[in-house]
Amino acid sequence: MKFLLSLSSLFMLLGTAGFGQTGKVFDDLSMKSEILKGARKFAIYLPPDYETSNRSYPVLYLLHGAGDDQTGWIQFGEVLRITDKAIKDGTATPMIIVMPDANTGQRGYFNQGDWKYEDFFFKELMPYVEKKYRIKREKRYRAVAGLSMGGGGSFMYALHHPELFSSACPLSAYVGPLTLEQLKAQIKGSGKKYTEAEVKTYFENHNAVELIKSMPEKDLKSVRWYLDCGDDDFLFEGNSLAHIELKKKGIPHEYRVRDGAHNWTYWRASLPEVLRFVSEAFHQY
């Protein structure tokens, strides 16, 4: 009888421990990059059952904004608390979240001159984390999201590689200079020299609205799109133009404009919806 009571107590304790299980974040990880000629940091969120299961998980690449680094979504975005709650509530499926560091001034997530960050992301970072962690590698189980500069990165990565992502969620995104003339003015202010053809090519390949205009509809439709930008955000125009262009081409997408500005209060409120949205693709209802 005493033995049975002890077993019963043990099961209760195990059940309580499982119920209180939480995810984990590691915010100071690094990997060697041959492309960027040095070590690059990244952070990762592992779901509550990662250490107690043997299964593989879908992955969300979550990109920070200018001035932040790989810790931004952890420290200010509260990714651990928000994702744990979404998984517990059943509004999000357990997933791994990878948060790379692109804290490089204004060069960010794109290839610019000798800064080949986009090449690093696809040729080194993605293969590295998807081999090191138990990540499902099919398009269906991969998504990308980000805020501001990282919102621009989310647009570009999904537009450049629609075959790799099931969902893309740009938040308060910097879509790029809105006109070719704006880009020319930026370049002139930097003191760098480029030919007219080089500037035009860069604009066409790094402006989300221009890419949406030029891409085949089948490629755009192969990605699920979720755009979100506050009504007081200084980047509202570019996000609105991207929405309008998607609408013109008949591309299904979600477009949200809520009360708010370009700040973490807005993005923390966005994250639960992002997790829900990408989980719909992961589940394939």
PDB file of C-alpha atoms in Angstrom, residues 61-69 72-74 76-78 109 144-155 169-175 228 233 235 239 261-268 270-271 274:
ATOM      1  CA  TYR A  61      13.446  32.596 -38.591  1.00  0.00           C
ATOM      2  CA  LEU A  62      12.733  35.766 -36.613  1.00  0.00           C
ATOM      3  CA  LEU A  63      14.702  38.847 -37.681  1.00  0.00           C
ATOM      4  CA  HIS A  64      15.487  41.888 -35.515  1.00  0.00           C
ATOM      5  CA  GLY A  65      15.496  45.546 -36.539  1.00  0.00           C
ATOM      6  CA  ALA A  66      18.273  48.100 -37.026  1.00  0.00           C
ATOM      7  CA  GLY A  67      20.175  48.873 -33.829  1.00  0.00           C
ATOM      8  CA  ASP A  68      19.281  45.541 -32.206  1.00  0.00           C
ATOM      9  CA  ASP A  69      21.027  42.188 -32.356  1.00  0.00           C
ATOM     10  CA  GLY A  72      16.330  41.891 -29.288  1.00  0.00           C
ATOM     11  CA  TRP A  73      13.382  39.546 -29.641  1.00  0.00           C
ATOM     12  CA  ILE A  74      14.359  37.847 -26.373  1.00  0.00           C
ATOM     13  CA  PHE A  76      12.333  43.319 -25.629  1.00  0.00           C
ATOM     14  CA  GLY A  77      10.068  41.053 -27.656  1.00  0.00           C
ATOM     15  CA  GLU A  78       9.581  38.556 -24.788  1.00  0.00           C
ATOM     16  CA  TYR A 109      20.283  41.324 -44.122  1.00  0.00           C
ATOM     17  CA  VAL A 144      10.322  33.874 -41.777  1.00  0.00           C
ATOM     18  CA  ALA A 145       9.228  36.999 -39.900  1.00  0.00           C
ATOM     19  CA  GLY A 146      10.823  40.179 -38.657  1.00  0.00           C
ATOM     20  CA  LEU A 147      10.357  43.808 -37.703  1.00  0.00           C
ATOM     21  CA  SER A 148      11.469  47.034 -39.412  1.00  0.00           C
ATOM     22  CA  MET A 149      14.823  46.245 -41.072  1.00  0.00           C
ATOM     23  CA  GLY A 150      14.041  42.592 -40.279  1.00  0.00           C
ATOM     24  CA  GLY A 151      10.617  43.060 -41.858  1.00  0.00           C
ATOM     25  CA  GLY A 152      12.447  44.098 -45.005  1.00  0.00           C
ATOM     26  CA  GLY A 153      14.625  41.018 -44.638  1.00  0.00           C
ATOM     27  CA  SER A 154      11.487  38.875 -44.319  1.00  0.00           C
ATOM     28  CA  PHE A 155      10.095  40.347 -47.532  1.00  0.00           C
ATOM     29  CA  CYS A 169       5.348  37.871 -41.857  1.00  0.00           C
ATOM     30  CA  PRO A 170       6.908  41.328 -42.352  1.00  0.00           C
ATOM     31  CA  LEU A 171       6.096  43.614 -39.415  1.00  0.00           C
ATOM     32  CA  SER A 172       6.439  47.401 -39.784  1.00  0.00           C
ATOM     33  CA  ALA A 173       8.691  46.524 -42.685  1.00  0.00           C
ATOM     34  CA  TYR A 174      11.234  48.733 -44.359  1.00  0.00           C
ATOM     35  CA  VAL A 175      10.395  47.800 -47.953  1.00  0.00           C
ATOM     36  CA  ASP A 228       1.220  44.204 -40.092  1.00  0.00           C
ATOM     37  CA  ASP A 233       4.230  54.052 -38.029  1.00  0.00           C
ATOM     38  CA  LEU A 235       6.919  53.179 -42.557  1.00  0.00           C
ATOM     39  CA  ASN A 239       3.650  48.627 -46.232  1.00  0.00           C
ATOM     40  CA  ALA A 261       3.673  53.135 -33.769  1.00  0.00           C
ATOM     41  CA  HIS A 262       7.138  51.794 -34.555  1.00  0.00           C
ATOM     42  CA  ASN A 263       7.929  50.263 -31.161  1.00  0.00           C
ATOM     43  CA  TRP A 264       8.152  47.086 -29.105  1.00  0.00           C
ATOM     44  CA  THR A 265       4.680  47.582 -27.624  1.00  0.00           C
ATOM     45  CA  TYR A 266       3.294  47.077 -31.110  1.00  0.00           C
ATOM     46  CA  TRP A 267       5.561  44.156 -32.055  1.00  0.00           C
ATOM     47  CA  ARG A 268       4.954  42.238 -28.814  1.00  0.00           C
ATOM     48  CA  SER A 270       2.038  41.173 -33.203  1.00  0.00           C
ATOM     49  CA  LEU A 271       4.027  38.107 -32.190  1.00  0.00           C
ATOM     50  CA  VAL A 274       2.552  35.653 -36.232  1.00  0.00           C
TER      51      VAL A 274
END
